[in-house]
Amino acid sequence: MAAYQTLIVETPEAAPGVTLIRLNRPEALNALNTALLAELGQALAAAQADDAIGCIVITGSAKAFAAGADIKEMSDKSYAQMFKDDFFAAGARAIEGTRKPIIAAVSGYALGGGCELAMMCDFILAADTAKFGQPEINLGVAPGIGGTQRLTRLVGKSKAMDMILTGRMMGAEEAERAGLVSRIFPADTLVDEALAVAARIAAQSPLATAMNKELVNAAYETTLSTGVALERRLFHSLFAFDDQKEGMAAFVEKRKPAFKGS
Ligand code: CAA
């Protein structure tokens, strides 16, 4: 496995088919800098290319998932530099372009770019210690990796405006009530629970999983009738795969399916 400076990447024995990516810049509460986002892109591409991997978990430390984009790296940049580098667009594309499911397992701070990274994942599992926020307003800027768009879609306009205009943080329970987070676990079990969820996903047909991910994401981009039509077509197309025959035969024969990804 490649050596990373800003990440710890593992395939834990306890979670077959899962890549665990830990953000690892403890000196900066895992703030996202150019190096970290480039390495995250590499780690995701490696997981995407590996047929043995069916799901990815991104986590941070107990104190911070990620406390935002790296303010020290950004502070002196000019508009021309930000524009020329298309700051963080490549990092965002690497996450958005991953076809395998990505779970964010969030403990502690998920602020600014950290909250945006969590929202770019397919769903968020939170520790009871998680704190979400888009505090960019306090720095005289705005979210820059999708926060104004994704938070609004996830929690609605009123709460998104409240969070983004005040810069306040939201705890795990409020985040779950608002629909930002799918489940909450005690902080000391979060990563194990996330790995168990990921292993369950990795045991499914990778083809059906990829199509299901595409379909849920399409709900953000299309009208209801177009989305439902797309769903019907992809549902029909799944009958072209051996995995559909195996899944349904296993049900009838009262045994566990053994999906092959074909
Ligand atoms: N960028 C760079 N360094 C950061 C950082 C960030 N986003 N967040 C924390 N750090 C660094 C601190 O500077 C500090 O380093 P030093 O020890 O060298 O001073 C170290 O991490 C520990 O942080 P604190 O001492 O501040 O820890 P704390 O427990 O007192 O506070 C905190 C924790 C409330 C999260 C606080 O660190 C904080 O407010 N961080 C900034 C949060 C923020 O504004 N995020 C948005 C960034 S902008 C953005 O993300 C734009 C975008 O959408 C693209």
PDB file of C-alpha atoms and ligand atoms in Angstrom, residues 25-32 63-64 66-74 82 87-88 109 111-114 116 133-136 138-139 141-147 169, ligand 1:
ATOM      1  CA  ARG A  25      -2.703  15.961  10.382  1.00  0.00           C
ATOM      2  CA  PRO A  26      -3.110  16.078  14.178  1.00  0.00           C
ATOM      3  CA  GLU A  27      -1.068  19.299  14.412  1.00  0.00           C
ATOM      4  CA  ALA A  28      -3.797  21.129  12.435  1.00  0.00           C
ATOM      5  CA  LEU A  29      -6.913  19.210  13.569  1.00  0.00           C
ATOM      6  CA  ASN A  30      -6.857  17.483  10.146  1.00  0.00           C
ATOM      7  CA  ALA A  31      -7.294  20.765   8.254  1.00  0.00           C
ATOM      8  CA  LEU A  32      -7.542  20.052   4.537  1.00  0.00           C
ATOM      9  CA  LYS A  63     -11.071  15.503  18.496  1.00  0.00           C
ATOM     10  CA  ALA A  64     -11.559  16.395  14.846  1.00  0.00           C
ATOM     11  CA  ALA A  66     -11.430  17.958  10.009  1.00  0.00           C
ATOM     12  CA  ALA A  67     -11.493  21.561  11.286  1.00  0.00           C
ATOM     13  CA  GLY A  68     -11.826  23.007   7.802  1.00  0.00           C
ATOM     14  CA  ALA A  69      -9.704  23.974   4.879  1.00  0.00           C
ATOM     15  CA  ASP A  70      -6.192  24.902   6.014  1.00  0.00           C
ATOM     16  CA  ILE A  71      -6.485  28.591   6.890  1.00  0.00           C
ATOM     17  CA  LYS A  72      -2.698  29.009   7.132  1.00  0.00           C
ATOM     18  CA  GLU A  73      -2.247  27.659   3.588  1.00  0.00           C
ATOM     19  CA  MET A  74      -5.028  29.868   2.211  1.00  0.00           C
ATOM     20  CA  MET A  82      -7.216  30.797  -6.152  1.00  0.00           C
ATOM     21  CA  PHE A  87      -8.739  25.836  -5.383  1.00  0.00           C
ATOM     22  CA  PHE A  88      -9.952  22.452  -4.118  1.00  0.00           C
ATOM     23  CA  TYR A 109     -15.128  18.941  14.810  1.00  0.00           C
ATOM     24  CA  LEU A 111     -16.118  22.457  10.326  1.00  0.00           C
ATOM     25  CA  GLY A 112     -15.940  24.352   7.049  1.00  0.00           C
ATOM     26  CA  GLY A 113     -14.212  22.126   4.501  1.00  0.00           C
ATOM     27  CA  GLY A 114     -14.454  19.286   7.062  1.00  0.00           C
ATOM     28  CA  GLU A 116     -18.172  19.808   3.317  1.00  0.00           C
ATOM     29  CA  GLY A 133     -20.501  23.901  11.255  1.00  0.00           C
ATOM     30  CA  GLN A 134     -19.739  26.206   8.351  1.00  0.00           C
ATOM     31  CA  PRO A 135     -17.864  28.984  10.213  1.00  0.00           C
ATOM     32  CA  GLU A 136     -16.368  30.618   7.102  1.00  0.00           C
ATOM     33  CA  ASN A 138     -16.141  34.343  10.832  1.00  0.00           C
ATOM     34  CA  LEU A 139     -13.167  34.523   8.441  1.00  0.00           C
ATOM     35  CA  VAL A 141     -15.443  34.321   3.389  1.00  0.00           C
ATOM     36  CA  ALA A 142     -18.001  31.706   2.360  1.00  0.00           C
ATOM     37  CA  PRO A 143     -17.928  27.900   2.176  1.00  0.00           C
ATOM     38  CA  GLY A 144     -15.980  26.921  -0.942  1.00  0.00           C
ATOM     39  CA  ILE A 145     -16.360  23.145  -1.388  1.00  0.00           C
ATOM     40  CA  GLY A 146     -20.125  22.920  -1.713  1.00  0.00           C
ATOM     41  CA  GLY A 147     -21.306  23.873   1.800  1.00  0.00           C
ATOM     42  CA  MET A 169     -21.900  24.731  15.465  1.00  0.00           C
TER      43      MET A 169
HETATM   44  N1  CAA B   1      -6.600  25.544   9.351  1.00  0.00           N
HETATM   45  C1  CAA B   1      -5.328  25.549   9.826  1.00  0.00           C
HETATM   46  N2  CAA B   1      -4.996  25.229  11.099  1.00  0.00           N
HETATM   47  C2  CAA B   1      -5.999  24.907  11.937  1.00  0.00           C
HETATM   48  C3  CAA B   1      -7.346  24.885  11.521  1.00  0.00           C
HETATM   49  C4  CAA B   1      -7.642  25.220  10.165  1.00  0.00           C
HETATM   50  N3  CAA B   1      -8.871  25.195   9.645  1.00  0.00           N
HETATM   51  N4  CAA B   1      -8.127  24.540  12.580  1.00  0.00           N
HETATM   52  C5  CAA B   1      -7.281  24.345  13.619  1.00  0.00           C
HETATM   53  N5  CAA B   1      -6.002  24.564  13.239  1.00  0.00           N
HETATM   54  C6  CAA B   1      -4.783  24.469  14.048  1.00  0.00           C
HETATM   55  C7  CAA B   1      -4.679  25.643  15.017  1.00  0.00           C
HETATM   56  O1  CAA B   1      -4.150  26.779  14.377  1.00  0.00           O
HETATM   57  C8  CAA B   1      -3.774  25.061  16.074  1.00  0.00           C
HETATM   58  O2  CAA B   1      -2.449  25.106  15.613  1.00  0.00           O
HETATM   59  P1  CAA B   1      -1.280  25.735  16.562  1.00  0.00           P
HETATM   60  O3  CAA B   1      -1.240  24.782  17.729  1.00  0.00           O
HETATM   61  O4  CAA B   1      -0.071  25.666  15.684  1.00  0.00           O
HETATM   62  O5  CAA B   1      -1.727  27.100  16.945  1.00  0.00           O
HETATM   63  C9  CAA B   1      -4.195  23.595  16.129  1.00  0.00           C
HETATM   64  O6  CAA B   1      -4.863  23.334  14.890  1.00  0.00           O
HETATM   65  C10 CAA B   1      -5.156  23.295  17.256  1.00  0.00           C
HETATM   66  O7  CAA B   1      -6.257  24.182  17.143  1.00  0.00           O
HETATM   67  P2  CAA B   1      -6.761  25.117  18.363  1.00  0.00           P
HETATM   68  O8  CAA B   1      -5.638  25.434  19.295  1.00  0.00           O
HETATM   69  O9  CAA B   1      -7.501  26.272  17.759  1.00  0.00           O
HETATM   70  O10 CAA B   1      -7.757  24.089  19.074  1.00  0.00           O
HETATM   71  P3  CAA B   1      -9.037  24.451  19.979  1.00  0.00           P
HETATM   72  O11 CAA B   1      -9.449  23.164  20.602  1.00  0.00           O
HETATM   73  O12 CAA B   1      -8.746  25.611  20.849  1.00  0.00           O
HETATM   74  O13 CAA B   1     -10.164  24.938  18.918  1.00  0.00           O
HETATM   75  C11 CAA B   1     -11.448  24.808  16.883  1.00  0.00           C
HETATM   76  C12 CAA B   1     -10.695  24.029  17.983  1.00  0.00           C
HETATM   77  C13 CAA B   1     -12.709  25.447  17.483  1.00  0.00           C
HETATM   78  C14 CAA B   1     -11.864  23.782  15.822  1.00  0.00           C
HETATM   79  C15 CAA B   1     -10.541  25.893  16.286  1.00  0.00           C
HETATM   80  O14 CAA B   1      -9.286  25.295  15.942  1.00  0.00           O
HETATM   81  C16 CAA B   1     -11.081  26.560  15.055  1.00  0.00           C
HETATM   82  O15 CAA B   1     -11.958  27.404  15.145  1.00  0.00           O
HETATM   83  N6  CAA B   1     -10.561  26.199  13.845  1.00  0.00           N
HETATM   84  C17 CAA B   1     -10.909  26.821  12.612  1.00  0.00           C
HETATM   85  C18 CAA B   1     -12.290  26.391  12.124  1.00  0.00           C
HETATM   86  C19 CAA B   1     -12.643  27.102  10.832  1.00  0.00           C
HETATM   87  O16 CAA B   1     -12.754  28.303  10.768  1.00  0.00           O
HETATM   88  N7  CAA B   1     -12.851  26.324   9.745  1.00  0.00           N
HETATM   89  C20 CAA B   1     -13.189  26.862   8.447  1.00  0.00           C
HETATM   90  C21 CAA B   1     -11.948  27.031   7.627  1.00  0.00           C
HETATM   91  S1  CAA B   1     -12.232  27.879   6.078  1.00  0.00           S
HETATM   92  C22 CAA B   1     -12.878  26.728   5.024  1.00  0.00           C
HETATM   93  O17 CAA B   1     -13.037  25.576   5.366  1.00  0.00           O
HETATM   94  C23 CAA B   1     -13.210  27.248   3.652  1.00  0.00           C
HETATM   95  C24 CAA B   1     -13.822  26.283   2.712  1.00  0.00           C
HETATM   96  O18 CAA B   1     -14.982  25.916   2.808  1.00  0.00           O
HETATM   97  C25 CAA B   1     -13.060  25.831   1.558  1.00  0.00           C
END
